[in-house]
Tab-separated table of C-alpha atoms and ligand atoms in Angstrom:
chain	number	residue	atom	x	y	z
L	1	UNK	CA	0.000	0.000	0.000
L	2	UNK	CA	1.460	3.656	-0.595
L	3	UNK	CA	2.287	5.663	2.218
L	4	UNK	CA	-0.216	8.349	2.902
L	5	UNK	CA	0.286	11.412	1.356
L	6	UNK	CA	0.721	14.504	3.991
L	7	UNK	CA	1.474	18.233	3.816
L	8	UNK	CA	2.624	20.048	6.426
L	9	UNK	CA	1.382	24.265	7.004
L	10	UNK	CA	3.751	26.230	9.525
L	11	UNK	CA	7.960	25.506	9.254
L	12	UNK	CA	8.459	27.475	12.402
L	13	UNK	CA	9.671	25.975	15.891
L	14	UNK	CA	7.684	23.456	17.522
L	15	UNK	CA	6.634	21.780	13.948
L	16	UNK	CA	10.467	21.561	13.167
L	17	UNK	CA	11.276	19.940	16.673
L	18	UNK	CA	8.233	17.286	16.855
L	19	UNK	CA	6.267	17.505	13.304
L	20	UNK	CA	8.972	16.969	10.594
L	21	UNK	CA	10.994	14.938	11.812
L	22	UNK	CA	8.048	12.355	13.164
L	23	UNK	CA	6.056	12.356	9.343
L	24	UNK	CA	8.092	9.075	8.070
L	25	UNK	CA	8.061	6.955	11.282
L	26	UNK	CA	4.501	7.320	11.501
L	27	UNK	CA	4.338	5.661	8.173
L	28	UNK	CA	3.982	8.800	5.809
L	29	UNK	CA	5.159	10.409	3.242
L	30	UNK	CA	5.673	14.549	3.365
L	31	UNK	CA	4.774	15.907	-0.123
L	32	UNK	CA	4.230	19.659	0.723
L	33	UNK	CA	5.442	22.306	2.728
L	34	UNK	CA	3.458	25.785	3.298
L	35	UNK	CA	4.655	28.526	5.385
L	36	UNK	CA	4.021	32.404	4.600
L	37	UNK	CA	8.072	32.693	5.023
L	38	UNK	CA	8.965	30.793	1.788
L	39	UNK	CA	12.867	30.353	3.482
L	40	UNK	CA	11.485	28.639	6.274
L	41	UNK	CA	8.877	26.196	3.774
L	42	UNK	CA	12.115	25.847	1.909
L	43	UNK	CA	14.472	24.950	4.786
L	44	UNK	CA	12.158	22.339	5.943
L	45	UNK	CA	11.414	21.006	2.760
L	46	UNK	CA	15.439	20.278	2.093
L	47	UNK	CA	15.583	18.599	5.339
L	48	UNK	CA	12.622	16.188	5.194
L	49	UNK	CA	11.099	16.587	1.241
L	50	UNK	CA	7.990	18.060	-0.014
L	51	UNK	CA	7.030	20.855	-2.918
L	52	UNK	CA	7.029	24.339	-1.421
L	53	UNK	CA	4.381	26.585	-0.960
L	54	UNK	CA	3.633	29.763	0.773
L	55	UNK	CA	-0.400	29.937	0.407
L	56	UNK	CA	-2.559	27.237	1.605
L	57	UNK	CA	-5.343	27.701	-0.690
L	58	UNK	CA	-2.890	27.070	-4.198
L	59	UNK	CA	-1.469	23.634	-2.319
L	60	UNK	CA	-5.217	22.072	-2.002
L	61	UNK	CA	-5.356	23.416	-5.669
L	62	UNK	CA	-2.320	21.983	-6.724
L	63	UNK	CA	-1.358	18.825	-4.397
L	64	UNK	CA	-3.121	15.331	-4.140
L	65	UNK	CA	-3.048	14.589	-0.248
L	66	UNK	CA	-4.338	12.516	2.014
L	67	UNK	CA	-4.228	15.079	5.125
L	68	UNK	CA	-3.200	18.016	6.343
L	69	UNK	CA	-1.225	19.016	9.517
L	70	UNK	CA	-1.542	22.517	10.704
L	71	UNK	CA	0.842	24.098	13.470
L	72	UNK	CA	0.944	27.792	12.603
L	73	UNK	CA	-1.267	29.238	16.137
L	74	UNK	CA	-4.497	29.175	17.386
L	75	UNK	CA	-5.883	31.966	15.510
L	76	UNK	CA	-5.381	30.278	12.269
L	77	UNK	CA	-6.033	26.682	13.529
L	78	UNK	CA	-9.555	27.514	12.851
L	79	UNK	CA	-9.415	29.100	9.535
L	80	UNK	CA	-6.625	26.421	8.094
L	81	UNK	CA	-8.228	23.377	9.286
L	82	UNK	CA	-12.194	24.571	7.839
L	83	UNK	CA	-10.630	25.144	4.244
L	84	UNK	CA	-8.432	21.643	4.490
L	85	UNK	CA	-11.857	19.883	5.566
L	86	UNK	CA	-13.412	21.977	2.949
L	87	UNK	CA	-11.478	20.797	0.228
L	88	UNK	CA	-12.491	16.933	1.459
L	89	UNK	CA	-9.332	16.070	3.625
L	90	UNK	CA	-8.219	15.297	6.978
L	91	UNK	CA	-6.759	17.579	9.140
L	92	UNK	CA	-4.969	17.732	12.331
L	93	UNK	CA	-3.852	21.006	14.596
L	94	UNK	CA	-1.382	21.956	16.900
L	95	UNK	CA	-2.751	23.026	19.930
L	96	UNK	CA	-4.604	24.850	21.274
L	97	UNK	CA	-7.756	24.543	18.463
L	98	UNK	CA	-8.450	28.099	18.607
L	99	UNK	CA	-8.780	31.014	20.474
L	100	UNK	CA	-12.014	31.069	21.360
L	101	UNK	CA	-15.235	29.759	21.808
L	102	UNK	CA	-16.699	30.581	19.012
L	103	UNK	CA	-14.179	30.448	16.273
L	104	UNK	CA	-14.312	26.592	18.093
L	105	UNK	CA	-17.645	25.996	17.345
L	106	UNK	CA	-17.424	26.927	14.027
L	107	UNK	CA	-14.749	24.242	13.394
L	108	UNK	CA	-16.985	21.432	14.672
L	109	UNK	CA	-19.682	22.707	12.185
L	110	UNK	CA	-17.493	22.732	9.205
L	111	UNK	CA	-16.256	18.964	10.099
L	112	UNK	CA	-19.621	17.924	10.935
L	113	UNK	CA	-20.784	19.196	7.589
L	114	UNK	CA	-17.410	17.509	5.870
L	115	UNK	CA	-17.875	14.658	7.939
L	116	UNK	CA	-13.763	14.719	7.737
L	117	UNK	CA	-11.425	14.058	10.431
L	118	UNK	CA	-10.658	17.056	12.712
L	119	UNK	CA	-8.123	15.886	15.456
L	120	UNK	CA	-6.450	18.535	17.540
L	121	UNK	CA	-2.470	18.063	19.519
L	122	UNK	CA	-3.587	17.472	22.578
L	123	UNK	CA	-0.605	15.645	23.009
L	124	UNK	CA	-1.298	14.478	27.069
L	125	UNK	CA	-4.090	12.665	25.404
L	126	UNK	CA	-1.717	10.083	23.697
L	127	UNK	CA	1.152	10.296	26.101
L	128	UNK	CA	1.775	6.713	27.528
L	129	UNK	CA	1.095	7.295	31.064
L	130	UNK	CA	-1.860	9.646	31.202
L	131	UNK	CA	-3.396	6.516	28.506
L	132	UNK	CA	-2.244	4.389	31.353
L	133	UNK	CA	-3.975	7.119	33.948
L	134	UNK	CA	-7.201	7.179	31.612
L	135	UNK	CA	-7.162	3.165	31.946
L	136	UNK	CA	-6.535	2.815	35.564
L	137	UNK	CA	-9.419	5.280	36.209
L	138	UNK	CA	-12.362	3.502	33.744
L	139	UNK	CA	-10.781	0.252	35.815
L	140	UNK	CA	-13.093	-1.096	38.561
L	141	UNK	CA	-10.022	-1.088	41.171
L	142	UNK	CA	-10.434	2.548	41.266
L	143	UNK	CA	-13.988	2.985	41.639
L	144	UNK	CA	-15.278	6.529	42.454
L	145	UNK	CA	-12.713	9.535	41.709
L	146	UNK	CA	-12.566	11.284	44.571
L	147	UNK	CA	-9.657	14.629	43.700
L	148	UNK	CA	-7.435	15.422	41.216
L	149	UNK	CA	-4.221	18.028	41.678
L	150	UNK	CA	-1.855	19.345	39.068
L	151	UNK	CA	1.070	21.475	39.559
L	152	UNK	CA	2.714	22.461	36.534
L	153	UNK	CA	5.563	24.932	36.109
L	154	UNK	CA	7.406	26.857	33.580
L	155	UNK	CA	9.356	30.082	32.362
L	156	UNK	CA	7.616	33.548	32.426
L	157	UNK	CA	5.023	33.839	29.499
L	158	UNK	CA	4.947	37.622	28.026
L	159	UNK	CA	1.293	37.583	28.091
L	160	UNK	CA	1.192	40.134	25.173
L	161	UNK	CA	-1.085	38.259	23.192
L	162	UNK	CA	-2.686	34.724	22.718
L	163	UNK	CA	0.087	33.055	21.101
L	164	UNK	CA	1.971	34.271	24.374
L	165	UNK	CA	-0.695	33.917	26.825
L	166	UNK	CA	0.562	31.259	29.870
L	167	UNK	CA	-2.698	30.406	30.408
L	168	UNK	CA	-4.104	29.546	27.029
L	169	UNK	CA	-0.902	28.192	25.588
L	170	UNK	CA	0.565	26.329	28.444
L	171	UNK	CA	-1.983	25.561	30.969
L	172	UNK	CA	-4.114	24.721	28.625
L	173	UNK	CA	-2.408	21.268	28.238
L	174	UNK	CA	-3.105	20.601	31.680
L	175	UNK	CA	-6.429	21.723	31.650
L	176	UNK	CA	-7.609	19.742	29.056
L	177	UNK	CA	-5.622	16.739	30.536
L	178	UNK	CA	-8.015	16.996	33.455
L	179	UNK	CA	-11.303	17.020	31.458
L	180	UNK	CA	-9.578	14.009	29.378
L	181	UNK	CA	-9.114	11.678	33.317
L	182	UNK	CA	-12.087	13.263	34.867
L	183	UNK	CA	-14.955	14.293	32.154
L	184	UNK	CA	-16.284	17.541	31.974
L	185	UNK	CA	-16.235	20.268	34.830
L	186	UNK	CA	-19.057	21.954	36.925
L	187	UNK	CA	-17.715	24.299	38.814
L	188	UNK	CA	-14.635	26.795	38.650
L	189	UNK	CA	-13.452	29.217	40.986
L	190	UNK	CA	-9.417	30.591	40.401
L	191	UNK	CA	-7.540	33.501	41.203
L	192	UNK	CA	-4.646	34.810	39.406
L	193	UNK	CA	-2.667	37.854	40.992
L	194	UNK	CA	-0.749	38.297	37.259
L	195	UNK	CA	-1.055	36.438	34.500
L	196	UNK	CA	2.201	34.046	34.985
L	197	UNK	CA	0.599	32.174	38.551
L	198	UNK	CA	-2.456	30.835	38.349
L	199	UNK	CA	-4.608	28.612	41.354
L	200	UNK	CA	-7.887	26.905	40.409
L	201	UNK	CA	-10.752	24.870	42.510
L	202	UNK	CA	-12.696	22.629	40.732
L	203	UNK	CA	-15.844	20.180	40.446
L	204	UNK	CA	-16.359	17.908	38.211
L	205	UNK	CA	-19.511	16.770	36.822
L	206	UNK	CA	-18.824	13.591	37.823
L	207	UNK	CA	-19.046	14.947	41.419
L	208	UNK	CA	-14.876	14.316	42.241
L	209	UNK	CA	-12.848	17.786	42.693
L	210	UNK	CA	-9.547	18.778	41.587
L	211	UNK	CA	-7.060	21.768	41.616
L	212	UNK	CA	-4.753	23.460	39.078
L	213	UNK	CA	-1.411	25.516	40.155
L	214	UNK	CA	0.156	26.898	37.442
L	215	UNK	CA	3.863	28.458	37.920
L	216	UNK	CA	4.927	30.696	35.367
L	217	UNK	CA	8.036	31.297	36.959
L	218	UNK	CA	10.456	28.454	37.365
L	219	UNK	CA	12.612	29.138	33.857
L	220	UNK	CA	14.627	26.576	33.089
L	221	UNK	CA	12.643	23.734	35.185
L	222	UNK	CA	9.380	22.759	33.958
L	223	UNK	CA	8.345	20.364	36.218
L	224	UNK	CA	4.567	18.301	36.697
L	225	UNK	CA	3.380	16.463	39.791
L	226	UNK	CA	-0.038	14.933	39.148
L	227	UNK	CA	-2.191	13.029	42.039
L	228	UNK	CA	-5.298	11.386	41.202
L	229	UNK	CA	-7.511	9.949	43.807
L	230	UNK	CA	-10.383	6.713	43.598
L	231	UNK	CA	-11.983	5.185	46.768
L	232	UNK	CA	-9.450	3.417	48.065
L	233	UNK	CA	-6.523	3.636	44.834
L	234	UNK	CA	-4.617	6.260	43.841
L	235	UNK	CA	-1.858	7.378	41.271
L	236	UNK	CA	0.841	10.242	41.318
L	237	UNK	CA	2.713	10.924	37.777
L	238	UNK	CA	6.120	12.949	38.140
L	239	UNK	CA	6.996	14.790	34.774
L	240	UNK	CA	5.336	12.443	32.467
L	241	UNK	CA	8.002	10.143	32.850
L	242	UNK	CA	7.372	8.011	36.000
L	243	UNK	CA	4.589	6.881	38.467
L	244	UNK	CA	3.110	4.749	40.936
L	245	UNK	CA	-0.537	3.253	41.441
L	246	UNK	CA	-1.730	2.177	44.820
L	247	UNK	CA	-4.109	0.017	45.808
L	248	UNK	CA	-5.059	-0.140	49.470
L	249	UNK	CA	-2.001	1.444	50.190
L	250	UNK	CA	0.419	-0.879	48.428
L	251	UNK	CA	1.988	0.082	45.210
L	252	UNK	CA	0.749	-2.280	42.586
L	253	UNK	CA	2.597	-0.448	39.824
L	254	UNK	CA	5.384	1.013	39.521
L	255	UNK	CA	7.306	2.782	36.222
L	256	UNK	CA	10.178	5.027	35.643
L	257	UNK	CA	11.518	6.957	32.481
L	258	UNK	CA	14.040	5.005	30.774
L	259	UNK	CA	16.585	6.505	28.478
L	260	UNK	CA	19.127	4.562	28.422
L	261	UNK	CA	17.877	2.553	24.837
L	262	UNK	CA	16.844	3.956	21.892
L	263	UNK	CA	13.032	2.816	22.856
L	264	UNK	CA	13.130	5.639	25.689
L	265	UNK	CA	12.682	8.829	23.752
L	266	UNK	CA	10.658	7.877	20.775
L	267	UNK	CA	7.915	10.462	21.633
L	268	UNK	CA	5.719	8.288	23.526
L	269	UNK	CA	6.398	9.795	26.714
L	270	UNK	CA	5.453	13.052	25.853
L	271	UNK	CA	3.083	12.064	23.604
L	272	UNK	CA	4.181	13.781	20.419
L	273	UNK	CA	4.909	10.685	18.434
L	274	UNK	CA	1.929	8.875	19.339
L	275	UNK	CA	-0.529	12.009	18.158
L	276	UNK	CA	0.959	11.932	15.090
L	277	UNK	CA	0.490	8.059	14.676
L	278	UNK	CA	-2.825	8.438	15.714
L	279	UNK	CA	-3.535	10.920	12.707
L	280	UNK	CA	-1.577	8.516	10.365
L	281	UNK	CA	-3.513	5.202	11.343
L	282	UNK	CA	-7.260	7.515	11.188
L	283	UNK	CA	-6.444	8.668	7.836
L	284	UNK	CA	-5.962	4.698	7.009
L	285	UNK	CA	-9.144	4.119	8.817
L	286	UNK	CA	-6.910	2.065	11.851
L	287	UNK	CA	-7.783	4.481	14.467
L	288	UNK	CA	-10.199	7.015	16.018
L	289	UNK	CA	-8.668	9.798	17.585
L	290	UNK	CA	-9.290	10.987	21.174
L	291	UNK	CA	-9.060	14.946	20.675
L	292	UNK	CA	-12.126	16.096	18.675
L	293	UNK	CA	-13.196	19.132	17.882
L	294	UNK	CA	-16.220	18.327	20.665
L	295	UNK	CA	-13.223	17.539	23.298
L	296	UNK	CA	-11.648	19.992	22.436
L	297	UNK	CA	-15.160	22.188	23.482
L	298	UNK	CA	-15.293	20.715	26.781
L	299	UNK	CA	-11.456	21.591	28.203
L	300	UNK	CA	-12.171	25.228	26.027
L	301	UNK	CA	-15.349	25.686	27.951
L	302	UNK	CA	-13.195	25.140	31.581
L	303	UNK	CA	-10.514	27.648	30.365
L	304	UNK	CA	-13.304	30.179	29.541
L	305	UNK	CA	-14.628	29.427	33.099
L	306	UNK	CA	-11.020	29.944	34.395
L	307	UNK	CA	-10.819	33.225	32.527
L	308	UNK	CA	-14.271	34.432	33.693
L	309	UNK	CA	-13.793	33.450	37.598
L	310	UNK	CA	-10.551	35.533	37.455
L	311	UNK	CA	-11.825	38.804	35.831
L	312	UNK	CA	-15.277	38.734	37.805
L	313	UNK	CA	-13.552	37.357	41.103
L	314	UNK	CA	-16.445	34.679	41.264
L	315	UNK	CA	-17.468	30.943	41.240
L	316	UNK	CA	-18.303	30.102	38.065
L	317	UNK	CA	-20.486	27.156	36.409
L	318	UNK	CA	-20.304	25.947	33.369
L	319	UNK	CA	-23.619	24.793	32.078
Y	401	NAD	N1	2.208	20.626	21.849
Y	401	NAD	C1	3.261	21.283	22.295
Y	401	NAD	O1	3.994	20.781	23.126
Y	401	NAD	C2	3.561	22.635	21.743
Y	401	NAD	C3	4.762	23.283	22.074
Y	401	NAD	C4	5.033	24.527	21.497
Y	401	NAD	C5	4.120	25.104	20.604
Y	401	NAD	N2	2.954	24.450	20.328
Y	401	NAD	C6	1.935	25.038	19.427
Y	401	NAD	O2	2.414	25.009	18.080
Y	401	NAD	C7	1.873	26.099	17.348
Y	401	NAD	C8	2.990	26.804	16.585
Y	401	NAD	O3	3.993	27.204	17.490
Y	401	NAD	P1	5.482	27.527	16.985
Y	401	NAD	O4	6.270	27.722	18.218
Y	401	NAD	O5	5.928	26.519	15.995
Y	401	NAD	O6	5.232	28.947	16.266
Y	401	NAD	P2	6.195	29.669	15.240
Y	401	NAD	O7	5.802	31.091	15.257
Y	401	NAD	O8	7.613	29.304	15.459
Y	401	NAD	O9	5.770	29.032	13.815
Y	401	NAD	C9	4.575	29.337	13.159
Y	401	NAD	C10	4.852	29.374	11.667
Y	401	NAD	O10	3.622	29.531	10.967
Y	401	NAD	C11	3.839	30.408	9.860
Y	401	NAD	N3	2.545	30.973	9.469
Y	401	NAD	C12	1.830	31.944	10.101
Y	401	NAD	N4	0.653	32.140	9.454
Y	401	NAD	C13	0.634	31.271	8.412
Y	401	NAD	C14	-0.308	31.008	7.391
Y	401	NAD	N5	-1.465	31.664	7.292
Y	401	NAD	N6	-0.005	30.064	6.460
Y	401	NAD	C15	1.174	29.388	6.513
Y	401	NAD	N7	2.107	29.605	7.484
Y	401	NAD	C16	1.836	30.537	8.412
Y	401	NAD	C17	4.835	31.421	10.388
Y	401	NAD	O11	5.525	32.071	9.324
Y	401	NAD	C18	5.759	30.536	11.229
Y	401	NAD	O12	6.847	30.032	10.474
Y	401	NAD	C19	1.142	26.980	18.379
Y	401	NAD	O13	-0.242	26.740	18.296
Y	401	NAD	C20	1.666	26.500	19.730
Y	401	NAD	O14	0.726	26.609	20.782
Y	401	NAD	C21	2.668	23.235	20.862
């Protein structure tokens, strides 16, 4: 069978760290490369192949593909991914999906009227241990969740606009990881003294509650505890790399990063290899991916909540 056919929109910095270089070990061939900067389309098209383009509208003229990936920012995900589903193709986004709301729910109209794939980089969502999180949770050892709490830290965001927003670029991974283990949320209430330190209460709809803290200032260590509690099991996840399940108050389960092979850093630990799989194997009908436009809706709905309970000082709930 020939190997899908994909073109890739954006040649800027995260794309040319975890996008390129991932296209072929996912089973895929890169065709075309579009990026407003024709040097940049060009740079990544001598590294890793592909016809260059610099307008996204003369490539789905021009190019026979078989999807479309997207990492250019949120205010284009939107716009990019309606005209790729337009034109009859899969498509897949960087995160977040877009800025807002609205410009969200448009997206889910366009692919419900395309019927085509829309999958967004929620990358947490395919990570090996939050899959192994997800799994423990639906088990019946864990029964009801009880709480949820995720720290998260990072380097000072500018906060100058959305690209550069801490909140809606960074924490967003963490708040949709929480919709993605828990479900959907009720009830929000967070305060935020600047826009780089964020703490948030939450209830979920399934009636457990949780809490965010987000640390904009720790450059140079990004770090990410994560405790999730059942009945009478629990699990804590250090960095994405290692954790422990309990049961009764004995660890059942125990795993730790392992670099030391050429297995280690294949991109399952973060997540960013298997996302890209995932898009692969769906476009081959092998797979159904786990970030939709309508999941996207539900951890977009909590960070409007977030946003809201900070500006009007209040508890919010989301209906
Ligand atoms: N999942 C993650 O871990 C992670 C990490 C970092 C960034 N990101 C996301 O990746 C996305 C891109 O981030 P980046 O750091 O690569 O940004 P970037 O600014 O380095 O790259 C964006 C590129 O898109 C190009 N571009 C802009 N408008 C375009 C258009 N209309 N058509 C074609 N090309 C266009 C720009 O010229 C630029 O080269 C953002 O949504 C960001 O949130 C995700």
């Amino acid at each position: 069978m020939s190997l899908p056919k994909i073109a890739i929109v954006g040649a800027g910095s995260l794309s040319g760290r975890q996008i390129y270089p991932r296209i072929a070990r996912a089973g895929a061939k890169l065709v075309a490369v579009c990026d407003l900067e024709k040097e940049k389309a060009e740079e990544r098209a001598d590294q890793y192949g592909g016809k260059v383009y610099t307008d996204l509208d003369q490539m789905l003229a021009t190019e026979e593909l078989d999807g479309v990936i997207i990492c250019v920012g949120p205010s284009f995900h939107p716009i990019g991914a309606a005209k790729v589903m337009q034109a009859g193709l899969p498509v897949y986004t960087e995160k977040p999906a877009a800025e807002t709301i609205d410009d969200l729910k448009t997206l889910i109209k366009v692919q419900e009227e395309t019927k085509q794939i829309y999958m967004c980089a929620f990358k947490k969502r395919y990570a090996e241990c939050y899959r192994r999180a997800k799994e423990f949770i639906d088990s019946e050892a864990f029964g009801q969740a009880s709480s949820m709490s995720i720290f998260r830290s990072f380097g000072p965001y500018l906060n100058n606009s959305p690209r550069r927003d801490f909140l809606l670029d960074y924490g967003i991974h963490s708040i949709d990881l929480a919709v993605y283990l828990f479900g959907p949320a009720a009830k929000v209430y967070a305060m935020s003294p600047e826009p780089n330190t964020y703490t948030i209460n939450l209830e979920f709809k399934n009636g457990a509650v949780g809490s965010f803290c987000f640390c904009g200032h720790r450059r140079g260590l990004m770090e990410e505890d994560i405790q999730i509690t059942g009945e009478d099991s629990w699990m804590t996840i250090n960095d994405s790399v290692s954790w422990r399940i309990y049961e009764h108050d004995k660890i059942v389960e125990f795993k730790q990063g392992n670099f030391s092979t050429a297995g280690g850093d294949g991109g399952a630990a973060t997540g960013h290899q298997n996302e890209i799989n995932c898009f692969i194997q769906a476009i081959q009908g092998n797979a159904e991916p786990v970030s939709t436009g309508h999941d996207c809706l539900e951890s977009m709905q909590l960070y409007d909540a977030i946003r809201t309970s900070v500006d009007e000082q209040r508890l919010v709930e989301i209906p």
